[in-house]
Amino acid sequence: MKNHHRSKKKQISHVVPMIVIGVGLIIIGLISAKVITAENVSAEDYGVVPQQVSFTAPEITLDALTGETVSISDFHGQVILINNWATWCPPCKAEMPTLLKYYEDHRDEGFVLVAIEAGDPKDDVARFVQEYDLSFPVLLDPNNKALYAFRNDSLPSSYVVDQDGTVVLAWSGPITYATLEKYVTPLLEQ
């Protein structure tokens, strides 16, 4: 009987630490989920590095949120950052303030940012643009022409087109202001 009681005690002594560790991991997970949300994470927290590429920019013509028809070629001679995004996409939301700041800091240097929204209703896009106070061109892409043209359905995804119409940088995921300064600003100085 003593041995049976002792083995039960031993089994319990092994289970208790496992329960404590499991509860601790659950608490950490819940705290992390509460702390990390789309509203309080910025692109600066998890940016990606662009890849150097070289191909002719696809000809994309879409309706702007303002109602006019816009083509990427309308911006020939400028450095263009094409950003494919969606209103429901947390990383897209996270990088918008960064993209807006970079645009506002460099638009007088021959830089334009063209945000191509991937399929959401016009009213949703308009609310998003107003909420984020976006000042760069926003194009509506209900049929995902831009995603197909670039053969990349990841959001956000961005491409930098040089003054000659060649796509020279590409990335999927949010990017930081420092990375934009490092990779895009030198193109403005050429």
Coordinates of N, CA, C and O in Angstrom, one line a residue:
M1 N 0.8 -1.2 0.0 CA 0.0 0.0 0.0 C 0.9 1.3 0.0 O 0.5 2.2 -0.7
K2 N 2.0 1.2 0.8 CA 2.9 2.4 0.9 C 3.4 2.7 -0.5 O 3.6 3.8 -0.9
N3 N 3.9 1.6 -1.2 CA 4.4 1.8 -2.6 C 3.4 2.4 -3.6 O 3.8 3.2 -4.4
H4 N 2.2 2.0 -3.5 CA 1.2 2.5 -4.3 C 1.0 4.0 -4.1 O 0.8 4.8 -5.0
H5 N 0.9 4.3 -2.8 CA 0.7 5.7 -2.4 C 1.9 6.6 -2.8 O 1.8 7.7 -3.3
R6 N 3.1 6.0 -2.7 CA 4.3 6.7 -3.1 C 4.4 7.0 -4.6 O 4.7 8.0 -5.1
S7 N 4.0 6.0 -5.4 CA 4.0 6.1 -6.9 C 2.9 7.1 -7.3 O 3.2 7.9 -8.3
K8 N 1.8 7.2 -6.6 CA 0.8 8.2 -7.0 C 1.3 9.6 -6.7 O 1.2 10.5 -7.4
K9 N 2.0 9.7 -5.5 CA 2.6 11.0 -5.2 C 3.7 11.4 -6.2 O 3.8 12.6 -6.6
K10 N 4.5 10.5 -6.7 CA 5.5 10.7 -7.7 C 4.8 11.2 -9.0 O 5.3 12.1 -9.6
Q11 N 3.8 10.5 -9.4 CA 3.1 10.9 -10.6 C 2.5 12.3 -10.5 O 2.6 13.1 -11.4
I12 N 1.9 12.6 -9.4 CA 1.4 14.0 -9.2 C 2.5 15.0 -9.2 O 2.4 16.1 -9.8
S13 N 3.6 14.7 -8.6 CA 4.8 15.6 -8.6 C 5.3 15.9 -10.0 O 5.9 17.0 -10.2
H14 N 5.1 15.0 -10.9 CA 5.5 15.3 -12.3 C 4.5 16.0 -13.1 O 4.8 16.8 -14.0
V15 N 3.2 15.9 -12.7 CA 2.1 16.5 -13.4 C 2.0 18.0 -13.1 O 1.7 18.8 -13.9
V16 N 2.2 18.3 -11.8 CA 2.0 19.7 -11.3 C 2.8 20.7 -12.1 O 2.4 21.7 -12.6
P17 N 4.2 20.4 -12.2 CA 5.0 21.4 -13.0 C 4.5 21.6 -14.4 O 4.5 22.7 -15.0
M18 N 4.0 20.5 -15.0 CA 3.5 20.6 -16.4 C 2.3 21.4 -16.5 O 2.1 22.2 -17.4
I19 N 1.4 21.3 -15.5 CA 0.2 22.1 -15.5 C 0.6 23.6 -15.3 O 0.1 24.5 -16.0
V20 N 1.5 23.9 -14.4 CA 2.0 25.3 -14.2 C 2.6 25.8 -15.4 O 2.3 27.0 -15.8
I21 N 3.4 25.1 -16.1 CA 4.0 25.6 -17.4 C 2.9 25.8 -18.4 O 2.9 26.8 -19.1
G22 N 2.0 24.9 -18.6 CA 0.9 25.0 -19.5 C 0.1 26.3 -19.3 O -0.2 27.0 -20.2
V23 N -0.3 26.5 -18.0 CA -1.1 27.7 -17.6 C -0.3 28.9 -17.9 O -0.8 29.9 -18.5
G24 N 1.0 28.9 -17.6 CA 1.9 30.1 -17.9 C 1.9 30.4 -19.4 O 1.9 31.6 -19.8
L25 N 2.1 29.4 -20.2 CA 2.1 29.6 -21.7 C 0.8 30.1 -22.2 O 0.8 31.0 -23.0
I26 N -0.3 29.7 -21.6 CA -1.6 30.2 -22.0 C -1.7 31.7 -21.6 O -2.2 32.5 -22.4
I27 N -1.3 32.0 -20.4 CA -1.4 33.4 -20.0 C -0.5 34.3 -20.9 O -0.9 35.4 -21.3
I28 N 0.7 33.8 -21.2 CA 1.6 34.6 -22.1 C 0.9 34.8 -23.5 O 1.0 35.8 -24.1
G29 N 0.3 33.7 -24.0 CA -0.3 33.8 -25.3 C -1.5 34.8 -25.3 O -1.7 35.6 -26.2
L30 N -2.3 34.8 -24.2 CA -3.4 35.7 -24.1 C -2.9 37.2 -24.0 O -3.5 38.1 -24.6
I31 N -1.9 37.4 -23.2 CA -1.3 38.7 -23.1 C -0.8 39.2 -24.5 O -1.0 40.3 -24.9
S32 N -0.1 38.3 -25.2 CA 0.5 38.7 -26.5 C -0.6 39.0 -27.5 O -0.5 39.9 -28.2
A33 N -1.7 38.2 -27.5 CA -2.8 38.4 -28.4 C -3.5 39.8 -28.1 O -3.9 40.5 -29.0
K34 N -3.5 40.1 -26.8 CA -4.2 41.4 -26.5 C -3.3 42.6 -26.8 O -3.7 43.6 -27.2
V35 N -2.0 42.4 -26.6 CA -1.0 43.5 -26.8 C -0.8 43.7 -28.3 O -0.6 44.9 -28.8
I36 N -0.7 42.7 -29.1 CA -0.3 42.8 -30.5 C -1.6 42.8 -31.4 O -2.2 41.7 -31.6
T37 N -2.0 43.9 -31.8 CA -3.2 44.0 -32.7 C -2.8 44.9 -33.8 O -1.8 45.6 -33.8
A38 N -3.6 45.0 -34.9 CA -3.4 45.8 -36.0 C -3.3 47.3 -35.6 O -2.7 48.1 -36.3
E39 N -4.0 47.7 -34.6 CA -4.1 49.1 -34.2 C -2.8 49.6 -33.5 O -2.5 50.7 -33.6
N40 N -2.1 48.7 -32.9 CA -0.9 49.2 -32.2 C 0.4 48.6 -32.7 O 1.4 48.7 -32.0
V41 N 0.4 48.0 -33.8 CA 1.6 47.5 -34.5 C 1.9 48.4 -35.7 O 0.9 48.6 -36.5
S42 N 3.1 48.8 -35.9 CA 3.3 49.6 -37.1 C 4.3 48.8 -38.0 O 4.9 47.8 -37.6
A43 N 4.4 49.3 -39.2 CA 5.3 48.7 -40.2 C 6.7 48.7 -39.6 O 7.6 47.8 -40.0
E44 N 7.1 49.7 -38.8 CA 8.4 49.8 -38.2 C 8.7 48.6 -37.4 O 9.9 48.3 -37.2
D45 N 7.7 47.9 -36.9 CA 7.9 46.7 -36.0 C 8.3 45.5 -36.8 O 8.9 44.6 -36.2
Y46 N 8.0 45.4 -38.0 CA 8.2 44.2 -38.8 C 8.3 44.4 -40.3 O 7.6 43.9 -41.1
G47 N 9.3 45.2 -40.7 CA 9.5 45.5 -42.1 C 10.3 44.4 -42.8 O 10.9 43.6 -42.2
V48 N 10.2 44.5 -44.1 CA 10.9 43.5 -45.0 C 11.9 44.3 -45.9 O 11.8 45.5 -46.0
V49 N 12.9 43.6 -46.4 CA 13.8 44.2 -47.3 C 13.4 44.0 -48.7 O 13.1 42.8 -49.1
P50 N 13.4 45.0 -49.6 CA 13.0 44.8 -51.0 C 14.1 44.0 -51.8 O 15.3 44.0 -51.4
Q51 N 13.6 43.3 -52.8 CA 14.5 42.5 -53.7 C 14.7 43.4 -54.9 O 13.8 44.0 -55.4
Q52 N 16.0 43.4 -55.4 CA 16.3 44.1 -56.6 C 15.8 43.2 -57.8 O 16.0 42.0 -57.8
V53 N 15.0 43.8 -58.7 CA 14.5 43.1 -59.9 C 14.7 44.1 -61.1 O 15.2 45.2 -60.9
S54 N 14.4 43.6 -62.2 CA 14.5 44.4 -63.4 C 13.6 43.9 -64.5 O 13.8 42.9 -65.2
F55 N 12.4 44.5 -64.6 CA 11.5 44.2 -65.7 C 10.6 45.4 -66.0 O 10.4 46.3 -65.1
T56 N 10.1 45.5 -67.2 CA 9.2 46.6 -67.6 C 8.0 46.6 -66.8 O 7.3 45.6 -66.6
A57 N 7.6 47.8 -66.3 CA 6.4 47.9 -65.5 C 5.2 47.6 -66.3 O 5.1 48.0 -67.4
P58 N 4.3 46.7 -65.8 CA 3.1 46.4 -66.5 C 2.2 47.6 -66.7 O 2.2 48.5 -65.8
E59 N 1.5 47.7 -67.8 CA 0.6 48.8 -68.0 C -0.7 48.5 -67.3 O -1.4 47.5 -67.6
I60 N -1.0 49.3 -66.3 CA -2.2 49.1 -65.5 C -3.0 50.4 -65.6 O -2.5 51.5 -65.3
T61 N -4.3 50.3 -65.9 CA -5.2 51.4 -66.0 C -6.4 51.1 -65.1 O -7.1 50.1 -65.4
L62 N -6.7 51.9 -64.2 CA -7.8 51.7 -63.2 C -8.5 53.0 -62.9 O -7.9 54.1 -63.2
D63 N -9.6 52.9 -62.3 CA -10.3 54.1 -61.8 C -9.8 54.5 -60.5 O -9.6 53.7 -59.6
A64 N -9.5 55.8 -60.3 CA -9.1 56.4 -59.0 C -10.3 56.5 -58.2 O -11.4 56.6 -58.6
L65 N -10.1 56.6 -56.9 CA -11.1 56.9 -55.9 C -11.8 58.2 -56.3 O -13.0 58.3 -56.0
T66 N -11.1 59.1 -56.9 CA -11.7 60.4 -57.2 C -12.6 60.3 -58.5 O -13.2 61.3 -58.8
G67 N -12.6 59.2 -59.2 CA -13.4 59.0 -60.3 C -12.7 59.1 -61.7 O -13.2 58.6 -62.7
E68 N -11.5 59.6 -61.7 CA -10.8 59.7 -63.0 C -10.1 58.4 -63.3 O -9.9 57.5 -62.4
T69 N -9.8 58.1 -64.6 CA -9.1 56.9 -65.0 C -7.6 57.3 -65.0 O -7.2 58.3 -65.5
V70 N -6.8 56.4 -64.4 CA -5.4 56.6 -64.2 C -4.6 55.4 -64.7 O -5.0 54.3 -64.4
S71 N -3.5 55.7 -65.4 CA -2.6 54.6 -65.8 C -1.3 54.8 -65.1 O -0.9 56.0 -64.8
I72 N -0.6 53.8 -64.9 CA 0.8 53.9 -64.3 C 1.7 54.7 -65.2 O 2.5 55.5 -64.7
S73 N 1.5 54.6 -66.5 CA 2.3 55.3 -67.4 C 2.1 56.8 -67.3 O 2.9 57.6 -67.8
D74 N 1.0 57.3 -66.7 CA 0.8 58.7 -66.5 C 1.9 59.3 -65.6 O 2.0 60.5 -65.6
F75 N 2.6 58.5 -64.9 CA 3.6 59.0 -63.9 C 5.0 58.8 -64.5 O 6.0 58.9 -63.7
H76 N 5.1 58.5 -65.8 CA 6.4 58.2 -66.4 C 7.4 59.4 -66.1 O 6.9 60.6 -66.1
G77 N 8.6 59.1 -65.8 CA 9.6 60.2 -65.5 C 9.7 60.4 -64.0 O 10.6 61.1 -63.6
Q78 N 8.9 59.8 -63.2 CA 9.0 59.9 -61.8 C 9.3 58.5 -61.2 O 9.2 57.5 -61.9
V79 N 9.8 58.5 -60.0 CA 10.0 57.2 -59.3 C 8.6 56.9 -58.7 O 8.0 57.7 -58.0
I80 N 8.1 55.8 -59.0 CA 6.7 55.4 -58.6 C 6.8 54.2 -57.6 O 7.5 53.2 -57.9
L81 N 6.2 54.3 -56.5 CA 6.0 53.2 -55.6 C 4.6 52.7 -55.8 O 3.6 53.4 -55.5
I82 N 4.4 51.5 -56.3 CA 3.1 50.9 -56.5 C 2.8 50.0 -55.3 O 3.6 49.1 -55.0
N83 N 1.8 50.2 -54.6 CA 1.5 49.5 -53.4 C 0.1 48.8 -53.5 O -0.9 49.4 -53.6
N84 N 0.1 47.4 -53.6 CA -1.1 46.6 -53.6 C -1.5 46.4 -52.2 O -0.7 45.8 -51.4
W85 N -2.8 46.7 -51.8 CA -3.2 46.6 -50.5 C -4.7 46.3 -50.4 O -5.4 46.3 -51.4
A86 N -5.2 46.1 -49.2 CA -6.7 46.0 -49.0 C -7.0 46.6 -47.6 O -6.2 46.6 -46.7
T87 N -8.3 47.0 -47.5 CA -8.7 47.7 -46.3 C -8.8 46.7 -45.1 O -8.6 47.1 -44.0
W88 N -8.9 45.4 -45.3 CA -9.1 44.4 -44.3 C -7.7 43.8 -43.8 O -7.7 43.0 -42.9
C89 N -6.7 44.2 -44.5 CA -5.3 43.6 -44.3 C -4.5 44.2 -43.2 O -4.1 45.4 -43.3
P90 N -4.3 43.6 -42.0 CA -3.6 44.2 -40.9 C -2.2 44.7 -41.3 O -1.9 45.8 -40.9
P91 N -1.3 44.0 -42.0 CA 0.0 44.6 -42.4 C -0.2 45.8 -43.3 O 0.6 46.7 -43.2
C92 N -1.2 45.8 -44.1 CA -1.5 46.9 -45.0 C -1.8 48.2 -44.1 O -1.3 49.3 -44.4
K93 N -2.6 48.0 -43.2 CA -3.0 49.0 -42.2 C -1.8 49.5 -41.5 O -1.6 50.7 -41.3
A94 N -0.9 48.6 -41.1 CA 0.2 48.9 -40.3 C 1.2 49.8 -41.1 O 1.9 50.7 -40.5
E95 N 1.4 49.5 -42.4 CA 2.4 50.2 -43.2 C 1.8 51.6 -43.7 O 2.6 52.4 -44.2
M96 N 0.5 51.8 -43.7 CA 0.0 53.0 -44.3 C 0.6 54.3 -43.8 O 0.9 55.2 -44.5
P97 N 0.7 54.5 -42.4 CA 1.3 55.7 -41.9 C 2.7 55.9 -42.4 O 3.2 57.0 -42.7
T98 N 3.5 54.8 -42.5 CA 4.9 54.9 -43.0 C 4.9 55.3 -44.4 O 5.7 56.2 -44.8
L99 N 4.0 54.7 -45.3 CA 4.0 55.1 -46.7 C 3.6 56.5 -46.9 O 4.1 57.2 -47.7
L100 N 2.6 56.9 -46.1 CA 2.1 58.3 -46.2 C 3.2 59.3 -45.8 O 3.4 60.3 -46.5
K101 N 3.9 59.0 -44.7 CA 5.0 59.9 -44.3 C 6.1 60.0 -45.4 O 6.6 61.1 -45.7
Y102 N 6.5 58.8 -45.9 CA 7.5 58.8 -46.9 C 7.0 59.6 -48.2 O 7.8 60.4 -48.7
Y103 N 5.8 59.4 -48.6 CA 5.3 60.1 -49.7 C 5.3 61.6 -49.5 O 5.7 62.4 -50.3
E104 N 4.8 62.1 -48.3 CA 4.7 63.5 -48.0 C 6.1 64.1 -47.9 O 6.3 65.2 -48.3
D105 N 7.1 63.3 -47.5 CA 8.5 63.8 -47.3 C 9.2 63.9 -48.7 O 10.1 64.7 -48.8
H106 N 8.7 63.2 -49.7 CA 9.5 63.1 -51.0 C 8.7 63.4 -52.2 O 9.2 63.3 -53.3
R107 N 7.4 63.7 -52.1 CA 6.6 64.0 -53.3 C 7.1 65.1 -54.2 O 6.9 65.2 -55.4
D108 N 7.8 66.1 -53.6 CA 8.4 67.2 -54.3 C 9.7 66.9 -55.0 O 10.3 67.8 -55.6
E109 N 10.2 65.6 -54.9 CA 11.4 65.2 -55.4 C 11.3 64.3 -56.6 O 12.2 63.5 -57.0
G110 N 10.1 64.3 -57.2 CA 9.8 63.4 -58.4 C 9.4 62.0 -57.9 O 9.6 61.0 -58.6
F111 N 8.7 61.9 -56.8 CA 8.3 60.6 -56.2 C 6.8 60.6 -56.2 O 6.1 61.6 -55.8
V112 N 6.1 59.5 -56.6 CA 4.7 59.4 -56.4 C 4.4 57.9 -55.9 O 5.1 57.0 -56.2
L113 N 3.5 57.9 -55.0 CA 3.0 56.6 -54.4 C 1.6 56.4 -55.0 O 0.8 57.2 -54.9
V114 N 1.4 55.2 -55.6 CA 0.1 54.8 -56.2 C -0.4 53.6 -55.4 O 0.2 52.5 -55.5
A115 N -1.4 53.8 -54.6 CA -2.0 52.7 -53.8 C -3.1 52.1 -54.6 O -4.1 52.7 -54.9
I116 N -2.9 50.8 -54.9 CA -4.0 50.0 -55.6 C -4.7 49.1 -54.7 O -4.1 48.1 -54.2
E117 N -5.9 49.4 -54.4 CA -6.8 48.6 -53.4 C -7.3 47.4 -54.1 O -8.0 47.5 -55.2
A118 N -7.1 46.3 -53.5 CA -7.4 45.0 -54.1 C -8.9 44.5 -53.9 O -9.1 43.6 -53.1
G119 N -9.8 45.1 -54.5 CA -11.2 44.5 -54.6 C -12.2 44.9 -53.6 O -13.4 44.5 -53.7
D120 N -11.9 45.8 -52.6 CA -13.0 46.2 -51.7 C -13.9 47.2 -52.3 O -13.6 47.9 -53.2
P121 N -15.2 47.3 -51.8 CA -16.1 48.3 -52.3 C -15.6 49.7 -52.2 O -14.9 50.0 -51.2
K122 N -16.0 50.5 -53.1 CA -15.5 51.9 -53.1 C -15.8 52.7 -51.8 O -15.0 53.4 -51.3
D123 N -17.0 52.5 -51.2 CA -17.3 53.1 -50.0 C -16.4 52.7 -48.8 O -16.0 53.6 -48.0
D124 N -16.0 51.5 -48.8 CA -15.1 51.0 -47.8 C -13.7 51.6 -48.0 O -13.0 52.0 -47.0
V125 N -13.3 51.7 -49.2 CA -12.0 52.3 -49.5 C -12.0 53.8 -49.2 O -11.0 54.3 -48.6
A126 N -13.1 54.5 -49.5 CA -13.2 55.9 -49.2 C -13.1 56.2 -47.7 O -12.4 57.1 -47.2
R127 N -13.8 55.3 -46.9 CA -13.7 55.5 -45.5 C -12.3 55.2 -45.0 O -11.8 56.0 -44.1
F128 N -11.6 54.3 -45.5 CA -10.2 54.0 -45.1 C -9.3 55.1 -45.4 O -8.5 55.6 -44.6
V129 N -9.4 55.7 -46.7 CA -8.6 56.8 -47.1 C -8.9 58.0 -46.2 O -7.9 58.7 -45.8
Q130 N -10.1 58.2 -45.8 CA -10.4 59.4 -45.0 C -9.9 59.1 -43.5 O -9.3 60.0 -42.9
E131 N -10.0 57.9 -43.0 CA -9.6 57.6 -41.7 C -8.0 57.7 -41.6 O -7.5 58.3 -40.6
Y132 N -7.3 57.3 -42.6 CA -5.8 57.4 -42.6 C -5.3 58.7 -43.2 O -4.1 58.9 -43.3
D133 N -6.3 59.6 -43.7 CA -5.9 60.9 -44.2 C -4.9 60.7 -45.4 O -3.9 61.5 -45.4
L134 N -5.1 59.8 -46.3 CA -4.2 59.5 -47.4 C -4.2 60.6 -48.4 O -5.3 61.0 -48.9
S135 N -3.1 61.1 -48.8 CA -3.0 62.2 -49.8 C -2.4 61.7 -51.2 O -2.4 62.5 -52.1
F136 N -2.0 60.5 -51.3 CA -1.5 60.0 -52.5 C -2.7 59.3 -53.4 O -3.7 59.0 -52.8
P137 N -2.4 59.1 -54.7 CA -3.5 58.5 -55.5 C -3.9 57.1 -55.0 O -3.0 56.3 -54.7
V138 N -5.1 56.9 -55.0 CA -5.7 55.6 -54.6 C -6.5 55.1 -55.7 O -7.5 55.7 -56.1
L139 N -6.1 53.9 -56.3 CA -6.8 53.3 -57.4 C -7.7 52.1 -56.9 O -7.2 51.4 -56.1
L140 N -8.8 51.9 -57.6 CA -9.7 50.8 -57.2 C -9.5 49.7 -58.2 O -9.4 49.9 -59.4
D141 N -9.3 48.5 -57.7 CA -8.9 47.3 -58.5 C -9.9 46.2 -58.2 O -9.5 45.2 -57.6
P142 N -11.2 46.3 -58.6 CA -12.2 45.3 -58.2 C -11.9 43.9 -58.8 O -12.4 42.9 -58.3
N143 N -11.1 43.8 -59.9 CA -10.9 42.6 -60.5 C -9.4 42.1 -60.3 O -9.0 41.2 -61.0
N144 N -8.7 42.8 -59.4 CA -7.3 42.4 -59.1 C -6.4 42.4 -60.3 O -5.5 41.5 -60.3
K145 N -6.5 43.3 -61.2 CA -5.7 43.4 -62.4 C -4.2 43.6 -62.0 O -3.3 43.0 -62.6
A146 N -3.9 44.4 -60.9 CA -2.6 44.7 -60.5 C -1.9 43.4 -59.9 O -0.8 43.1 -60.2
L147 N -2.7 42.7 -59.1 CA -2.1 41.4 -58.6 C -1.8 40.5 -59.7 O -0.7 39.8 -59.6
Y148 N -2.6 40.3 -60.7 CA -2.4 39.5 -61.8 C -1.2 40.0 -62.6 O -0.3 39.2 -63.0
A149 N -1.1 41.3 -62.9 CA 0.0 41.9 -63.7 C 1.3 41.6 -63.0 O 2.3 41.4 -63.7
F150 N 1.4 41.7 -61.7 CA 2.7 41.5 -61.0 C 2.8 40.0 -60.6 O 3.9 39.6 -60.0
R151 N 1.8 39.2 -60.9 CA 1.9 37.7 -60.5 C 2.2 37.5 -59.1 O 3.1 36.7 -58.7
N152 N 1.5 38.3 -58.2 CA 1.8 38.2 -56.8 C 0.5 38.6 -56.1 O 0.0 39.7 -56.2
D153 N -0.2 37.6 -55.4 CA -1.4 37.9 -54.7 C -1.2 38.2 -53.2 O -2.2 38.2 -52.5
S154 N 0.0 38.3 -52.8 CA 0.3 38.7 -51.4 C 0.0 40.1 -51.1 O 0.2 41.0 -52.0
L155 N -0.5 40.4 -49.9 CA -0.8 41.8 -49.5 C -0.2 42.0 -48.2 O -0.2 41.2 -47.3
P156 N 0.4 43.2 -48.0 CA 0.7 44.2 -49.1 C 1.9 43.7 -49.9 O 2.7 42.9 -49.5
S157 N 1.9 44.2 -51.1 CA 3.1 43.9 -52.0 C 3.3 45.3 -52.7 O 2.4 46.0 -53.1
S158 N 4.6 45.6 -52.9 CA 5.0 46.9 -53.4 C 6.1 46.7 -54.5 O 6.9 45.8 -54.4
Y159 N 6.1 47.7 -55.4 CA 7.1 47.7 -56.5 C 7.5 49.1 -56.7 O 6.7 50.0 -56.7
V160 N 8.8 49.3 -56.9 CA 9.3 50.6 -57.2 C 9.7 50.6 -58.7 O 10.5 49.8 -59.2
V161 N 9.1 51.6 -59.4 CA 9.4 51.8 -60.9 C 10.3 53.0 -61.0 O 10.0 54.1 -60.5
D162 N 11.4 52.9 -61.7 CA 12.3 54.0 -61.9 C 11.7 55.0 -63.0 O 10.7 54.7 -63.6
Q163 N 12.5 56.1 -63.2 CA 12.0 57.1 -64.1 C 11.9 56.6 -65.6 O 11.1 57.2 -66.4
D164 N 12.5 55.5 -65.9 CA 12.4 54.9 -67.3 C 11.4 53.9 -67.4 O 11.2 53.3 -68.5
G165 N 10.6 53.6 -66.4 CA 9.5 52.6 -66.5 C 9.9 51.2 -66.2 O 9.2 50.2 -66.5
T166 N 11.1 51.0 -65.5 CA 11.5 49.7 -65.1 C 11.3 49.4 -63.7 O 11.6 50.3 -62.8
V167 N 10.7 48.3 -63.3 CA 10.5 47.9 -62.0 C 11.9 47.5 -61.4 O 12.5 46.6 -62.0
V168 N 12.4 48.2 -60.4 CA 13.7 47.9 -59.9 C 13.7 47.3 -58.5 O 14.7 46.7 -58.1
L169 N 12.6 47.4 -57.7 CA 12.5 46.9 -56.4 C 11.2 46.2 -56.2 O 10.2 46.8 -56.7
A170 N 11.1 45.2 -55.4 CA 9.9 44.5 -55.2 C 9.9 43.9 -53.8 O 11.0 43.4 -53.3
W171 N 8.8 43.9 -53.1 CA 8.7 43.2 -51.8 C 7.3 42.9 -51.5 O 6.3 43.5 -52.0
S172 N 7.1 41.8 -50.6 CA 5.8 41.5 -50.1 C 5.9 41.6 -48.6 O 6.8 41.2 -48.0
G173 N 4.9 42.3 -48.0 CA 4.9 42.6 -46.6 C 5.2 44.1 -46.4 O 5.6 44.8 -47.3
P174 N 5.0 44.5 -45.1 CA 5.2 45.9 -44.8 C 6.6 46.3 -44.8 O 7.5 45.5 -44.6
I175 N 6.9 47.6 -45.1 CA 8.3 48.1 -45.1 C 8.4 49.2 -44.2 O 7.5 49.9 -43.9
T176 N 9.6 49.5 -43.7 CA 9.9 50.5 -42.7 C 10.3 51.8 -43.5 O 10.8 51.8 -44.6
Y177 N 10.2 52.9 -42.8 CA 10.6 54.2 -43.3 C 12.1 54.2 -43.6 O 12.6 54.6 -44.6
A178 N 12.9 53.6 -42.6 CA 14.3 53.5 -42.8 C 14.7 52.7 -44.1 O 15.6 53.1 -44.8
T179 N 14.0 51.7 -44.3 CA 14.3 50.9 -45.5 C 13.9 51.6 -46.8 O 14.6 51.6 -47.8
L180 N 12.8 52.4 -46.8 CA 12.4 53.2 -47.9 C 13.5 54.2 -48.2 O 13.9 54.5 -49.3
E181 N 14.0 54.9 -47.1 CA 15.1 55.8 -47.2 C 16.3 55.2 -47.8 O 17.0 55.7 -48.7
K182 N 16.7 54.0 -47.4 CA 17.9 53.3 -47.8 C 17.8 52.9 -49.3 O 18.8 53.0 -50.0
Y183 N 16.6 52.4 -49.7 CA 16.5 51.8 -51.1 C 15.9 52.7 -52.1 O 16.2 52.7 -53.3
V184 N 14.9 53.5 -51.7 CA 14.2 54.3 -52.7 C 14.8 55.7 -52.8 O 14.9 56.2 -54.0
T185 N 15.1 56.4 -51.8 CA 15.7 57.7 -51.8 C 16.8 57.8 -52.8 O 16.9 58.8 -53.6
P186 N 17.8 56.9 -52.9 CA 18.9 57.0 -53.8 C 18.4 57.1 -55.3 O 19.0 57.8 -56.1
L187 N 17.2 56.5 -55.6 CA 16.7 56.5 -56.9 C 16.2 57.9 -57.3 O 16.2 58.3 -58.4
L188 N 15.8 58.7 -56.3 CA 15.3 60.0 -56.5 C 16.4 61.0 -56.8 O 16.2 62.0 -57.4
E189 N 17.6 60.6 -56.4 CA 18.8 61.4 -56.5 C 19.5 61.2 -57.9 O 20.4 61.9 -58.2
Q190 N 19.0 60.3 -58.7 CA 19.6 60.0 -60.0 C 19.1 60.9 -61.0 O 18.0 61.4 -61.1

